Amino acid sequence: MRRDNLKELLNQGHEKEPLSRRDAIKLMGISPIAASVIASVGSGSVTNAEAVDVKGKILIVGGGSGALMVLARLNRAISNPDITVIAPNETHLYQPGQVFVAAGLMTQDELQKPNSDYINGNVNWIKDEVKTFDADNNTVTTRGGQVVGYDYMIVATGVVNRFDKIAGLKEEDIGTNGITSVYLSDLEKGTARGATATWDWYNEVKKAAETKRPTVLYTQPDTPIKCGGAPQKMLYLSADYLKEAGLSADYYFYTGLKKLFHLPKVDEELTRVQKSYDKIETKYSHFLRSIDVKAKKATFIHAYEKEVIDEDFGEKSMQSFADEVVVKYDFIHVVPPMTPPAALEKSKLVNDSGWLDVDKFTLQHSKYKNVFGIGDVCGIPMGKTGGTARHQGPIVVGNLLAVMQAKELKEKFDGYTVCPLKTQYGKILMAEFNYEGPKPTIPFLDYSKPRWMWWEFDRYMLEPMYWRLMLTGLF
Ligand SMILES: Cc1cc2nc3c(=O)[nH]c(=O)nc-3n(C[C@H](O)[C@H](O)[C@H](O)COP(=O)(O)OP(=O)(O)OC[C@H]3O[C@@H](n4cnc5c(N)ncnc54)[C@H](O)[C@@H]3O)c2cc1C
C-alpha cells in the first residue's frame, strides 16, 4: 500500500511542474527507503533563491541522464542562463528499465518519455548530433553542418555499443539464431529492441530446456561498460526463470574480467549465488572476438600469464599468452565492447585510453578548463551508471559556476557508483561504492546480501523517482 502511495505521488502532475521539495519531503514520511535515498542527497542542490548572475554561453552535448540532470540544476543555479543543448533524441529512454523489460516485468513504452518535458523554457535545443569537436576554438559542428560556439561546454554523450567489434555479428542478428543482448538500443529513437528481444529469448531458452539442457553463454567484454552488473543480472534472472519452471540449462559466463565483482564481499556473495543455481560456470579473462551466427559458435580470446623457464639460462619469467577458445552454443547473450561516440574519439578531448579526459574529482577537463564531463563518457576509474551521473550533477554545476566566477573549484566527486545486482526474481544485492570502497546508503545493513527490499525499491520506486526527482535535478 505504501509503495502504491509513493508511486502515485511521484507520478502525479508529471506533465505540469517538477516535484517540489515539500512533496519530496512528504515522500520521506511514506517510505523509509525513499527517506534514506533522499537523505543521501548531495549538498549541491541549488534553489532559485541562490541563483547567481553569471554570464556565458553554456553548451550541453547529449540528451540522456547526465545532460538532463545538469541542465535542470543549471537552470535553477543561474538567474538568466544562456544554455544550448545539442541532442538528437526526442524520446528519453529509462535505460535501467531495459533489464525489467528483458525479464518480462515491464514494457518498452514504460521506459519512454518525451525529452521536451525536460528540455524546455529558454533552452536552445538543437536536435542534432555533434560530428566534430574543436576545443581549441570553442566550437562544435553538427551532423547537419551547423557550427555552434560556446564559452563553457558539458560533454554528456554517454557511450556507444560496439557490436561491430565482434567479428561476424551484426546488430540485425540480435533476436535471431539464439542471439540476444539486453544492451541493444537506439538512443536517438529512444527504443530498446534488445530488451524486448531478450524476453522472447528467455522464453526460447525455457522452451528448449523442456526437451534437452541447452548450452547458454553469457559474455562480458574487457572494456568499461555502462551498468557493469547488467551482464550478471541477465544471467541470474534467466537461470531463476528456468528454476521456477523446474527446468535448467548449462550456463557459462565468459567474462573479460578476472573477478565477478571488484569488492571482495560482493565477489564472494556472487560466487555463492552462482552455486545456488543448477549450473553456472564462469570463465574469467575471456573476451568475445567473433561469432559464427549460423554455426552457433563463439570464439573467445583467453588472455593469461604463465611462468616460463628459459631453457638456455634456466631463468623463470612471467609471460603473457592469448589463446583462441571456440565454444559451440545453443543460445548466447552478448554484451558488446563500449566506447565514446566517434566524434569524441577523434577529438582532442580524450585521454590515451580514448575516454573524456576529466579530473576524477572535479570532473573538469584536464586541458580545456572551460569543459566538464558528466556520465558514462568520463574517463574516470569508477562508475558508468545513472546513479553516478546523479551524484556528479551537483559537482559539475558547482565547479562550472566557480570557473564562471573565476573562483577556486571546491566540489569533489567521490566516485559514487551503484550496481543493483538482480540475483533472482525478487532479490537485489545493492552494491554501492566509491573511490575508497563500499559506500552503502544504509550503512547498518550488510551491503553484500541480496534483499527483497532493494528489489521493491528498484522495481517500483526508482523509475518514478528517476523521472520526477533525478532528471529534474531535485536530487
Ligand atoms: C541494460 C542497462 C541497465 C542499466 N541499469 C542501471 C541501473 O540499474 N542503475 C543505474 O544507475 N544505471 C543503470 N544503467 C546505466 C545508465 O542508464 C547510464 O549510466 C546513464 O544513462 C548514463 O547517462 P549519460 O548521460 O552518461 O548517457 P546516456 O543516458 O546514455 O545519454 C547519452 C546521450 O547522448 C546523446 N549523444 C550521443 N552522441 C552524441 C553526439 N555526438 N552529439 C549529441 N548527442 C549525443 C545520446 O543520444 C543520448 O541522448 C543501465 C544501462 C543499461 C544499458
Coordinates of C-alpha atoms and ligand atoms in Angstrom, one line a residue:
M1 CA 0.0 0.0 0.0
R2 CA 2.8 2.4 1.0
R3 CA 4.6 1.6 -2.2
D4 CA 1.4 2.5 -4.3
N5 CA 1.1 5.8 -2.4
L6 CA 4.6 6.6 -3.2
K7 CA 4.4 5.8 -6.8
E8 CA 1.1 7.8 -7.2
L9 CA 2.8 10.8 -5.5
L10 CA 5.8 10.5 -7.8
N11 CA 3.7 10.2 -10.9
Q12 CA 1.1 12.9 -10.3
G13 CA 1.3 16.0 -12.3
H14 CA 4.4 14.9 -14.1
E15 CA 3.4 16.9 -17.2
K16 CA 3.0 20.1 -15.1
E17 CA 5.8 21.0 -12.7
P18 CA 8.7 19.2 -11.2
L19 CA 8.1 17.7 -7.8
S20 CA 8.6 20.4 -5.1
R21 CA 11.0 20.0 -2.2
R22 CA 7.9 19.8 0.1
D23 CA 6.5 16.9 -1.9
A24 CA 9.9 15.3 -1.8
I25 CA 9.9 15.6 2.0
K26 CA 6.4 14.1 2.1
L27 CA 7.9 11.0 0.5
M28 CA 10.1 10.6 3.4
G29 CA 7.1 10.1 5.6
I30 CA 5.7 7.2 3.5
S31 CA 8.8 5.3 2.6
P32 CA 11.8 4.5 4.8
I33 CA 13.8 3.6 1.7
A34 CA 12.9 6.8 -0.1
A35 CA 13.8 8.7 3.1
S36 CA 17.3 7.2 3.2
V37 CA 17.8 7.9 -0.5
I38 CA 16.7 11.4 -0.2
A39 CA 18.7 11.8 2.9
S40 CA 21.8 10.8 0.9
V41 CA 21.2 13.7 -1.5
G42 CA 24.4 15.7 -2.1
S43 CA 24.7 19.1 -0.7
G44 CA 25.0 20.6 -4.1
S45 CA 21.3 21.1 -4.7
V46 CA 20.7 24.7 -5.7
T47 CA 17.4 26.6 -5.4
N48 CA 16.2 29.7 -7.2
A49 CA 16.8 31.7 -4.1
E50 CA 20.5 31.1 -4.5
A51 CA 20.6 31.7 -8.3
V52 CA 23.7 33.6 -9.4
D53 CA 24.0 36.2 -12.1
V54 CA 26.8 34.8 -14.2
K55 CA 27.4 35.4 -17.9
G56 CA 28.4 33.0 -20.6
K57 CA 27.1 30.7 -23.3
I58 CA 26.9 27.1 -22.0
L59 CA 26.7 24.2 -24.3
I60 CA 25.5 20.7 -23.2
V61 CA 26.2 17.9 -25.6
G62 CA 23.8 14.9 -25.1
G63 CA 20.2 14.4 -24.1
G64 CA 20.4 11.4 -21.7
S65 CA 20.5 11.1 -17.9
G66 CA 23.6 13.2 -17.2
A67 CA 22.7 16.0 -19.6
L68 CA 19.2 16.5 -18.2
M69 CA 20.3 16.3 -14.6
V70 CA 22.9 19.0 -15.2
L71 CA 20.5 21.1 -17.3
A72 CA 17.9 21.2 -14.6
R73 CA 20.4 22.2 -12.0
L74 CA 22.0 24.9 -14.2
N75 CA 18.5 26.4 -14.9
R76 CA 18.0 26.9 -11.2
A77 CA 21.5 27.9 -10.4
I78 CA 21.8 30.8 -12.9
S79 CA 19.4 33.7 -12.9
N80 CA 19.4 34.2 -16.7
P81 CA 21.1 31.2 -18.2
D82 CA 22.2 31.0 -21.8
I83 CA 22.1 27.3 -22.5
T84 CA 22.2 25.3 -25.7
V85 CA 21.6 21.6 -25.8
I86 CA 22.7 19.5 -28.8
A87 CA 20.9 16.2 -28.6
P88 CA 19.2 14.2 -31.3
N89 CA 16.7 12.2 -29.2
E90 CA 13.1 13.5 -28.9
T91 CA 12.4 10.5 -26.7
H92 CA 14.3 9.8 -23.5
L93 CA 14.9 6.1 -22.6
Y94 CA 15.0 5.0 -19.0
Q95 CA 17.8 2.5 -19.6
P96 CA 17.9 0.8 -16.1
G97 CA 14.3 -0.5 -17.0
Q98 CA 15.7 -2.4 -20.0
V99 CA 16.6 -5.2 -17.6
F100 CA 13.0 -5.4 -16.3
V101 CA 11.6 -5.4 -19.9
A102 CA 14.0 -8.2 -20.7
A103 CA 12.8 -10.1 -17.6
G104 CA 9.2 -9.7 -18.7
L105 CA 8.2 -7.3 -16.0
M106 CA 7.9 -4.0 -17.9
T107 CA 7.0 -2.9 -21.4
Q108 CA 9.2 -0.8 -23.6
D109 CA 6.7 2.1 -23.6
E110 CA 7.0 2.4 -19.8
L111 CA 10.7 3.4 -20.4
Q112 CA 10.0 6.3 -22.7
K113 CA 9.1 9.9 -22.1
P114 CA 9.4 13.0 -24.4
N115 CA 12.6 14.9 -23.8
S116 CA 10.7 18.1 -24.3
D117 CA 9.3 17.6 -20.8
Y118 CA 12.9 18.4 -19.6
I119 CA 14.5 20.5 -22.4
N120 CA 12.1 23.4 -22.4
G121 CA 11.8 27.1 -21.4
N122 CA 14.5 29.3 -22.7
V123 CA 16.8 26.4 -23.6
N124 CA 18.0 26.4 -27.2
W125 CA 17.7 22.8 -28.2
I126 CA 19.4 21.8 -31.4
K127 CA 18.0 18.4 -32.4
D128 CA 21.1 17.0 -34.0
E129 CA 24.4 15.3 -33.1
V130 CA 27.8 16.8 -32.7
K131 CA 30.0 15.5 -35.5
T132 CA 33.2 17.3 -34.7
F133 CA 34.5 18.9 -31.5
D134 CA 37.0 21.8 -31.9
A135 CA 38.0 22.5 -28.3
D136 CA 40.9 24.8 -29.4
N137 CA 38.3 27.2 -30.9
N138 CA 35.4 26.6 -28.5
T139 CA 33.2 25.3 -31.3
V140 CA 31.4 22.1 -32.3
T141 CA 29.9 21.2 -35.7
T142 CA 26.7 19.2 -36.0
R143 CA 25.9 16.4 -38.4
G144 CA 23.8 19.0 -40.3
G145 CA 26.8 21.3 -40.7
Q146 CA 25.9 24.0 -38.1
V147 CA 28.8 25.4 -36.3
V148 CA 28.0 26.2 -32.6
G149 CA 30.2 28.3 -30.4
Y150 CA 30.4 28.1 -26.6
D151 CA 32.1 29.7 -23.6
Y152 CA 31.6 26.6 -21.5
M153 CA 30.8 23.1 -22.5
I154 CA 29.5 20.0 -20.7
V155 CA 30.0 16.7 -22.5
A156 CA 27.3 14.1 -21.7
T157 CA 27.3 11.9 -24.8
G158 CA 27.3 8.6 -22.9
V159 CA 28.8 5.5 -24.6
V160 CA 28.2 3.6 -27.8
N161 CA 27.6 -0.1 -28.1
R162 CA 30.3 -1.5 -30.4
F163 CA 28.7 -4.7 -31.7
D164 CA 30.9 -4.1 -34.8
K165 CA 33.9 -5.0 -32.8
I166 CA 32.7 -8.6 -32.6
A167 CA 33.6 -10.1 -36.0
G168 CA 30.7 -11.9 -37.8
L169 CA 28.0 -10.3 -35.7
K170 CA 25.6 -7.6 -37.0
E171 CA 23.0 -5.8 -34.9
E172 CA 20.3 -7.3 -37.1
D173 CA 21.4 -10.8 -35.9
I174 CA 20.2 -9.9 -32.4
G175 CA 16.9 -11.6 -31.9
T176 CA 17.7 -14.4 -34.4
N177 CA 19.7 -17.7 -34.3
G178 CA 19.7 -17.9 -30.5
I179 CA 21.4 -14.5 -30.1
T180 CA 20.3 -11.6 -27.9
S181 CA 21.6 -8.6 -26.0
V182 CA 19.8 -6.5 -23.4
Y183 CA 22.1 -3.7 -24.3
L184 CA 20.8 -3.2 -27.9
S185 CA 19.0 0.1 -28.0
D186 CA 18.7 3.1 -30.3
L187 CA 19.2 6.1 -28.0
E188 CA 18.4 8.5 -30.9
K189 CA 15.0 7.0 -31.3
G190 CA 14.6 6.1 -27.6
T191 CA 13.9 2.4 -28.2
A192 CA 15.3 -0.7 -26.6
R193 CA 14.9 -3.6 -29.1
G194 CA 17.4 -5.7 -27.3
A195 CA 15.3 -5.7 -24.1
T196 CA 12.1 -7.0 -25.9
A197 CA 14.2 -9.5 -27.9
T198 CA 15.7 -10.8 -24.6
W199 CA 12.3 -11.5 -23.1
D200 CA 11.5 -13.6 -26.2
W201 CA 14.9 -15.2 -25.9
Y202 CA 14.3 -16.1 -22.2
N203 CA 11.2 -18.0 -23.4
E204 CA 13.0 -19.7 -26.2
V205 CA 15.6 -20.9 -23.7
K206 CA 12.8 -22.2 -21.5
K207 CA 11.1 -23.9 -24.4
A208 CA 14.4 -25.6 -25.4
A209 CA 15.0 -26.7 -21.8
E210 CA 11.8 -28.6 -21.9
T211 CA 13.3 -31.2 -24.3
K212 CA 17.1 -31.0 -23.6
R213 CA 19.5 -29.0 -21.4
P214 CA 20.6 -26.2 -23.7
T215 CA 24.1 -24.6 -23.5
V216 CA 23.7 -20.9 -22.8
L217 CA 26.6 -18.5 -23.0
Y218 CA 26.7 -15.0 -21.4
T219 CA 29.5 -12.7 -22.2
Q220 CA 31.1 -9.5 -20.8
P221 CA 33.8 -7.6 -22.6
D222 CA 37.1 -6.3 -21.1
T223 CA 36.2 -2.6 -21.9
P224 CA 34.4 -0.4 -19.3
I225 CA 30.7 -0.8 -19.9
K226 CA 27.6 1.0 -18.6
C227 CA 26.0 -0.7 -15.7
G228 CA 28.8 -3.3 -15.2
G229 CA 26.4 -5.5 -13.3
A230 CA 23.8 -6.0 -16.1
P231 CA 25.5 -9.0 -17.8
Q232 CA 25.2 -10.9 -14.5
K233 CA 21.7 -9.6 -13.8
M234 CA 20.5 -11.1 -17.0
L235 CA 22.3 -14.4 -16.3
Y236 CA 20.8 -14.9 -12.8
L237 CA 17.3 -13.8 -13.9
S238 CA 17.4 -16.3 -16.8
A239 CA 18.6 -19.1 -14.5
D240 CA 15.9 -18.3 -12.0
Y241 CA 13.2 -18.1 -14.6
L242 CA 14.1 -21.7 -15.6
K243 CA 14.4 -22.8 -12.0
E244 CA 10.9 -21.6 -11.2
A245 CA 9.7 -23.8 -14.0
G246 CA 11.6 -26.8 -12.7
L247 CA 14.0 -26.6 -15.7
S248 CA 17.7 -26.0 -16.1
A249 CA 20.4 -25.3 -18.6
D250 CA 24.2 -25.3 -18.7
Y251 CA 25.1 -21.7 -18.2
Y252 CA 28.6 -20.3 -18.9
F253 CA 29.6 -16.8 -18.1
Y254 CA 32.6 -15.8 -20.3
T255 CA 33.9 -12.5 -18.8
G256 CA 36.9 -10.4 -19.9
L257 CA 37.5 -9.6 -16.3
K258 CA 39.3 -11.5 -13.6
K259 CA 36.6 -11.4 -10.9
L260 CA 32.8 -11.3 -10.7
F261 CA 33.0 -8.0 -8.8
H262 CA 35.8 -5.8 -7.6
L263 CA 34.5 -5.6 -4.0
P264 CA 35.7 -8.9 -2.3
K265 CA 32.5 -9.3 -0.2
V266 CA 30.3 -8.9 -3.3
D267 CA 32.5 -11.2 -5.3
E268 CA 32.1 -13.9 -2.6
E269 CA 28.4 -13.5 -2.5
L270 CA 28.0 -13.7 -6.3
T271 CA 30.1 -16.8 -6.3
R272 CA 27.7 -18.2 -3.7
V273 CA 24.7 -17.1 -5.9
Q274 CA 26.2 -18.9 -8.9
K275 CA 26.5 -22.1 -6.9
S276 CA 22.8 -21.8 -5.8
Y277 CA 21.8 -22.5 -9.4
D278 CA 22.0 -25.9 -11.0
K279 CA 24.9 -25.0 -13.3
I280 CA 26.6 -21.7 -13.8
E281 CA 30.3 -21.8 -14.6
T282 CA 32.4 -18.7 -15.0
K283 CA 35.4 -18.5 -17.4
Y284 CA 37.5 -15.5 -16.4
S285 CA 39.7 -13.4 -18.7
H286 CA 37.8 -14.5 -21.9
F287 CA 36.5 -11.9 -24.2
L288 CA 34.4 -12.5 -27.3
R289 CA 36.2 -11.9 -30.6
S290 CA 33.8 -13.4 -33.1
I291 CA 30.6 -15.3 -33.7
D292 CA 29.7 -17.7 -36.4
V293 CA 26.0 -16.9 -36.4
K294 CA 24.7 -19.8 -38.5
A295 CA 27.0 -22.5 -37.0
K296 CA 26.3 -21.1 -33.4
K297 CA 30.0 -20.9 -32.5
A298 CA 31.6 -18.2 -30.4
T299 CA 35.4 -17.6 -30.4
F300 CA 36.9 -16.1 -27.3
I301 CA 40.4 -14.8 -26.6
H302 CA 41.6 -16.2 -23.3
A303 CA 44.3 -13.8 -22.0
Y304 CA 46.5 -15.1 -19.2
E305 CA 50.0 -15.1 -17.8
K306 CA 52.2 -18.1 -17.1
E307 CA 55.6 -18.8 -15.7
V308 CA 58.1 -19.7 -18.4
I309 CA 61.6 -21.2 -18.0
D310 CA 64.3 -20.0 -20.4
E311 CA 65.9 -23.3 -21.4
D312 CA 69.3 -21.7 -22.2
F313 CA 69.7 -19.7 -19.0
G314 CA 67.3 -21.7 -16.7
E315 CA 65.7 -18.4 -15.7
K316 CA 62.0 -18.1 -14.8
S317 CA 59.8 -15.3 -16.0
M318 CA 56.1 -14.5 -16.3
Q319 CA 54.8 -14.2 -19.9
S320 CA 51.5 -13.2 -21.4
F321 CA 49.5 -15.5 -23.6
A322 CA 46.3 -15.2 -25.7
D323 CA 44.7 -18.4 -26.8
E324 CA 41.7 -18.8 -29.0
V325 CA 38.8 -20.8 -27.5
V326 CA 35.9 -21.9 -29.7
V327 CA 32.7 -22.7 -28.0
K328 CA 29.5 -24.2 -29.5
Y329 CA 26.3 -22.9 -28.0
D330 CA 22.5 -23.1 -28.3
F331 CA 21.9 -19.6 -27.0
I332 CA 24.2 -16.6 -26.4
H333 CA 23.6 -13.2 -24.6
V334 CA 26.2 -10.8 -25.9
V335 CA 27.4 -7.7 -24.2
P336 CA 29.3 -5.5 -26.7
P337 CA 32.5 -3.6 -26.0
M338 CA 31.7 0.1 -25.5
T339 CA 33.5 3.3 -26.4
P340 CA 32.6 7.0 -26.5
P341 CA 31.0 8.2 -29.8
A342 CA 33.3 8.5 -32.8
A343 CA 33.0 12.3 -32.8
L344 CA 34.6 12.4 -29.4
E345 CA 37.2 9.7 -30.0
K346 CA 38.5 11.7 -33.0
S347 CA 38.7 14.9 -30.9
K348 CA 41.5 16.3 -28.7
L349 CA 39.2 15.9 -25.7
V350 CA 40.1 12.3 -25.0
N351 CA 42.9 10.7 -22.9
D352 CA 45.2 7.9 -24.1
S353 CA 42.5 5.3 -23.5
G354 CA 40.0 7.2 -25.7
W355 CA 37.7 8.5 -22.9
L356 CA 36.9 12.1 -22.0
D357 CA 39.9 13.4 -20.2
V358 CA 38.5 14.8 -16.9
D359 CA 39.8 15.1 -13.4
K360 CA 38.3 12.3 -11.4
F361 CA 37.3 14.6 -8.5
T362 CA 36.4 18.0 -10.1
L363 CA 35.1 16.5 -13.5
Q364 CA 36.9 19.4 -15.2
H365 CA 38.7 18.7 -18.4
S366 CA 42.5 18.3 -17.7
K367 CA 43.5 20.7 -20.6
Y368 CA 40.4 22.7 -21.6
K369 CA 39.3 24.3 -18.3
N370 CA 36.0 25.5 -19.7
V371 CA 35.0 21.9 -20.4
F372 CA 33.4 19.5 -18.0
G373 CA 32.1 15.9 -18.3
I374 CA 29.2 14.0 -16.7
G375 CA 28.1 10.4 -17.0
D376 CA 29.4 7.4 -18.8
V377 CA 31.7 9.2 -21.2
C378 CA 34.1 10.3 -18.4
G379 CA 37.5 8.6 -18.3
I380 CA 37.5 8.1 -14.6
P381 CA 38.1 4.8 -12.7
M382 CA 34.6 4.4 -11.3
G383 CA 31.1 4.1 -12.4
K384 CA 29.1 4.2 -15.6
T385 CA 25.7 4.3 -14.0
G386 CA 22.7 6.7 -13.8
G387 CA 23.4 6.8 -10.0
T388 CA 26.9 8.0 -10.8
A389 CA 25.6 10.8 -13.0
R390 CA 23.1 11.8 -10.3
H391 CA 26.0 12.3 -7.9
Q392 CA 28.1 14.1 -10.5
G393 CA 25.4 16.7 -11.3
P394 CA 26.0 19.0 -8.3
I395 CA 29.7 18.6 -8.6
V396 CA 29.7 19.7 -12.3
V397 CA 27.4 22.6 -11.6
G398 CA 29.2 23.8 -8.6
N399 CA 32.6 23.7 -10.3
L400 CA 31.3 25.2 -13.5
L401 CA 29.9 28.1 -11.6
A402 CA 33.2 28.5 -9.9
V403 CA 35.0 28.7 -13.2
M404 CA 32.4 31.2 -14.5
Q405 CA 33.1 33.4 -11.4
A406 CA 36.9 32.9 -11.5
K407 CA 36.7 31.2 -8.2
E408 CA 38.5 28.1 -6.8
L409 CA 36.9 24.7 -7.6
K410 CA 35.6 23.3 -4.4
E411 CA 33.2 20.4 -5.3
K412 CA 34.8 17.0 -5.3
F413 CA 33.2 13.8 -6.8
D414 CA 33.8 10.8 -4.5
G415 CA 33.3 8.2 -7.3
Y416 CA 29.9 7.1 -6.1
T417 CA 28.5 4.2 -8.2
V418 CA 25.5 1.9 -7.6
C419 CA 25.0 -1.5 -9.1
P420 CA 21.7 -3.2 -8.3
L421 CA 22.6 -6.8 -9.0
K422 CA 19.5 -8.9 -9.5
T423 CA 20.4 -12.3 -8.1
Q424 CA 16.9 -13.8 -8.7
Y425 CA 13.4 -12.6 -9.3
G426 CA 12.5 -10.6 -6.1
K427 CA 16.0 -10.0 -4.8
I428 CA 18.8 -7.5 -5.4
L429 CA 22.3 -7.1 -4.0
M430 CA 22.7 -3.4 -3.9
A431 CA 26.4 -2.7 -4.4
E432 CA 27.2 0.9 -3.7
F433 CA 30.8 2.1 -3.6
N434 CA 33.1 5.0 -4.3
Y435 CA 36.8 5.5 -5.0
E436 CA 37.6 4.4 -1.4
G437 CA 35.5 1.2 -1.2
P438 CA 31.9 0.3 -0.2
K439 CA 29.5 3.2 0.4
P440 CA 26.1 1.7 1.3
T441 CA 23.2 4.2 1.6
I442 CA 22.0 2.3 4.7
P443 CA 25.3 1.7 6.5
F444 CA 24.0 -0.7 9.2
L445 CA 22.7 -3.2 6.6
D446 CA 25.2 -5.8 5.2
Y447 CA 25.6 -4.4 1.7
S448 CA 26.7 -7.7 0.2
K449 CA 23.4 -9.5 0.9
P450 CA 20.6 -9.8 -1.7
R451 CA 17.4 -8.4 -0.3
W452 CA 13.7 -8.2 -1.4
M453 CA 13.6 -4.6 -0.1
W454 CA 16.1 -3.5 -2.8
W455 CA 14.1 -5.3 -5.4
E456 CA 10.9 -3.5 -4.4
F457 CA 12.8 -0.2 -4.4
D458 CA 14.4 -0.8 -7.8
R459 CA 11.3 -2.2 -9.4
Y460 CA 8.6 0.1 -8.2
M461 CA 10.2 3.3 -6.9
L462 CA 13.3 4.1 -8.8
E463 CA 11.7 4.7 -12.2
P464 CA 9.2 7.4 -11.0
M465 CA 12.0 8.9 -8.8
Y466 CA 14.2 9.0 -11.9
W467 CA 11.6 11.0 -14.0
R468 CA 10.4 13.2 -11.1
L469 CA 13.4 13.8 -8.9
M470 CA 16.6 12.9 -10.7
L471 CA 16.1 14.3 -14.2
T472 CA 14.7 17.4 -12.6
G473 CA 17.9 17.8 -10.5
L474 CA 15.9 17.7 -7.2
F475 CA 18.4 15.1 -6.0
Ligands
LIG1 C1 20.8 -2.5 -19.7 C2 21.1 -1.4 -18.8 C3 20.9 -1.4 -17.4 C4 21.3 -0.4 -16.6 N1 21.0 -0.4 -15.3 C5 21.3 0.6 -14.5 C6 20.9 0.6 -13.1 O1 20.3 -0.3 -12.6 N2 21.2 1.7 -12.4 C7 21.9 2.7 -12.9 O2 22.2 3.7 -12.1 N3 22.3 2.8 -14.2 C8 22.0 1.8 -15.0 N4 22.3 1.8 -16.3 C9 23.2 2.8 -16.8 C10 22.6 4.2 -17.1 O3 21.5 4.1 -17.9 C11 23.7 5.1 -17.7 O4 24.8 5.0 -16.9 C12 23.2 6.5 -17.8 O5 22.1 6.6 -18.7 C13 24.4 7.4 -18.2 O6 23.9 8.7 -18.6 P1 24.7 9.5 -19.7 O7 24.1 10.8 -19.7 O8 26.2 9.4 -19.5 O9 24.4 8.7 -21.1 P2 23.0 8.4 -21.7 O10 21.9 8.4 -20.8 O11 23.2 7.1 -22.5 O12 22.8 9.6 -22.8 C14 23.7 9.9 -23.8 C15 23.0 10.9 -24.7 O13 24.0 11.5 -25.6 C16 23.4 11.5 -26.9 N5 24.6 11.6 -27.8 C17 25.4 10.6 -28.1 N6 26.4 11.0 -29.0 C18 26.1 12.3 -29.2 C19 26.7 13.4 -30.1 N7 27.7 13.1 -30.8 N8 26.1 14.6 -30.1 C20 25.0 14.8 -29.3 N9 24.4 13.9 -28.5 C21 24.9 12.7 -28.5 C22 22.6 10.3 -27.0 O14 21.6 10.4 -28.0 C23 21.9 10.3 -25.6 O15 20.9 11.2 -25.6 C24 21.9 0.8 -17.2 C25 22.1 0.8 -18.6 C26 21.8 -0.2 -19.4 C27 22.0 -0.1 -20.8

